[in-house]
Amino acid sequence: MPEAVRSPREAHNHLLFRWPAIRGEKYDSARSLCLQADIDPLLSDKARKMFIAACVEANVLD
């Protein structure tokens, strides 16, 4: 079922609590950037792109 992720904090929580057990290279980068973007909004676009890359890598997008 599709889910909306509306903020870096939501993305970080999704990575922590709803991610598949197998994690790729982009997972750690996405987690780190989402956490940083929650503090520094200037990193939001970069975090979004890395989160999407991690989603593609984990094959969790429809």
C-alpha positions as protocol buffer text, in pm:
chain_id: "A"
residue {
  index: 1
  type: MET
  ca { x: 0 y: 0 z: 0 }
}
residue {
  index: 2
  type: PRO
  ca { x: 142 y: 342 z: -95 }
}
residue {
  index: 3
  type: GLU
  ca { x: 241 y: 577 z: 185 }
}
residue {
  index: 4
  type: ALA
  ca { x: 309 y: 950 z: 179 }
}
residue {
  index: 5
  type: VAL
  ca { x: 634 y: 1074 z: 330 }
}
residue {
  index: 6
  type: ARG
  ca { x: 602 y: 1446 z: 393 }
}
residue {
  index: 7
  type: SER
  ca { x: 916 y: 1549 z: 579 }
}
residue {
  index: 8
  type: PRO
  ca { x: 1274 y: 1450 z: 648 }
}
residue {
  index: 9
  type: ARG
  ca { x: 1165 y: 1332 z: 993 }
}
residue {
  index: 10
  type: GLU
  ca { x: 897 y: 1106 z: 843 }
}
residue {
  index: 11
  type: ALA
  ca { x: 1151 y: 973 z: 594 }
}
residue {
  index: 12
  type: HIS
  ca { x: 1398 y: 903 z: 875 }
}
residue {
  index: 13
  type: ASN
  ca { x: 1132 y: 722 z: 1077 }
}
residue {
  index: 14
  type: HIS
  ca { x: 1034 y: 523 z: 771 }
}
residue {
  index: 15
  type: LEU
  ca { x: 1397 y: 421 z: 721 }
}
residue {
  index: 16
  type: LEU
  ca { x: 1427 y: 318 z: 1086 }
}
residue {
  index: 17
  type: PHE
  ca { x: 1099 y: 140 z: 1146 }
}
residue {
  index: 18
  type: ARG
  ca { x: 942 y: 39 z: 814 }
}
residue {
  index: 19
  type: TRP
  ca { x: 1238 y: -52 z: 595 }
}
residue {
  index: 20
  type: PRO
  ca { x: 1304 y: -402 z: 458 }
}
residue {
  index: 21
  type: ALA
  ca { x: 1558 y: -610 z: 651 }
}
residue {
  index: 22
  type: ILE
  ca { x: 1804 y: -605 z: 361 }
}
residue {
  index: 23
  type: ARG
  ca { x: 1961 y: -261 z: 334 }
}
residue {
  index: 24
  type: GLY
  ca { x: 2169 y: -132 z: 45 }
}
residue {
  index: 25
  type: GLU
  ca { x: 2450 y: 123 z: 20 }
}
residue {
  index: 26
  type: LYS
  ca { x: 2216 y: 420 z: -10 }
}
residue {
  index: 27
  type: TYR
  ca { x: 2024 y: 334 z: 309 }
}
residue {
  index: 28
  type: ASP
  ca { x: 2286 y: 474 z: 552 }
}
residue {
  index: 29
  type: SER
  ca { x: 2336 y: 788 z: 345 }
}
residue {
  index: 30
  type: ALA
  ca { x: 1961 y: 848 z: 328 }
}
residue {
  index: 31
  type: ARG
  ca { x: 1921 y: 795 z: 702 }
}
residue {
  index: 32
  type: SER
  ca { x: 2202 y: 1036 z: 781 }
}
residue {
  index: 33
  type: LEU
  ca { x: 2084 y: 1305 z: 539 }
}
residue {
  index: 34
  type: CYS
  ca { x: 1721 y: 1284 z: 655 }
}
residue {
  index: 35
  type: LEU
  ca { x: 1832 y: 1329 z: 1014 }
}
residue {
  index: 36
  type: GLN
  ca { x: 2049 y: 1629 z: 918 }
}
residue {
  index: 37
  type: ALA
  ca { x: 1773 y: 1781 z: 704 }
}
residue {
  index: 38
  type: ASP
  ca { x: 1537 y: 1774 z: 1000 }
}
residue {
  index: 39
  type: ILE
  ca { x: 1778 y: 2020 z: 1165 }
}
residue {
  index: 40
  type: ASP
  ca { x: 1893 y: 2208 z: 853 }
}
residue {
  index: 41
  type: PRO
  ca { x: 1611 y: 2265 z: 599 }
}
residue {
  index: 42
  type: LEU
  ca { x: 1866 y: 2357 z: 331 }
}
residue {
  index: 43
  type: LEU
  ca { x: 1949 y: 1985 z: 310 }
}
residue {
  index: 44
  type: SER
  ca { x: 1588 y: 1881 z: 247 }
}
residue {
  index: 45
  type: ASP
  ca { x: 1618 y: 1849 z: -131 }
}
residue {
  index: 46
  type: LYS
  ca { x: 1940 y: 1648 z: -107 }
}
residue {
  index: 47
  type: ALA
  ca { x: 1783 y: 1424 z: 159 }
}
residue {
  index: 48
  type: ARG
  ca { x: 1472 y: 1375 z: -56 }
}
residue {
  index: 49
  type: LYS
  ca { x: 1682 y: 1266 z: -353 }
}
residue {
  index: 50
  type: MET
  ca { x: 1885 y: 1025 z: -142 }
}
residue {
  index: 51
  type: PHE
  ca { x: 1569 y: 882 z: 18 }
}
residue {
  index: 52
  type: ILE
  ca { x: 1426 y: 820 z: -329 }
}
residue {
  index: 53
  type: ALA
  ca { x: 1753 y: 659 z: -439 }
}
residue {
  index: 54
  type: ALA
  ca { x: 1739 y: 430 z: -134 }
}
residue {
  index: 55
  type: CYS
  ca { x: 1377 y: 344 z: -217 }
}
residue {
  index: 56
  type: VAL
  ca { x: 1472 y: 253 z: -574 }
}
residue {
  index: 57
  type: GLU
  ca { x: 1767 y: 48 z: -449 }
}
residue {
  index: 58
  type: ALA
  ca { x: 1543 y: -141 z: -203 }
}
residue {
  index: 59
  type: ASN
  ca { x: 1272 y: -182 z: -467 }
}
residue {
  index: 60
  type: VAL
  ca { x: 1002 y: -35 z: -243 }
}
residue {
  index: 61
  type: LEU
  ca { x: 847 y: 202 z: -500 }
}
residue {
  index: 62
  type: ASP
  ca { x: 549 y: 106 z: -711 }
}
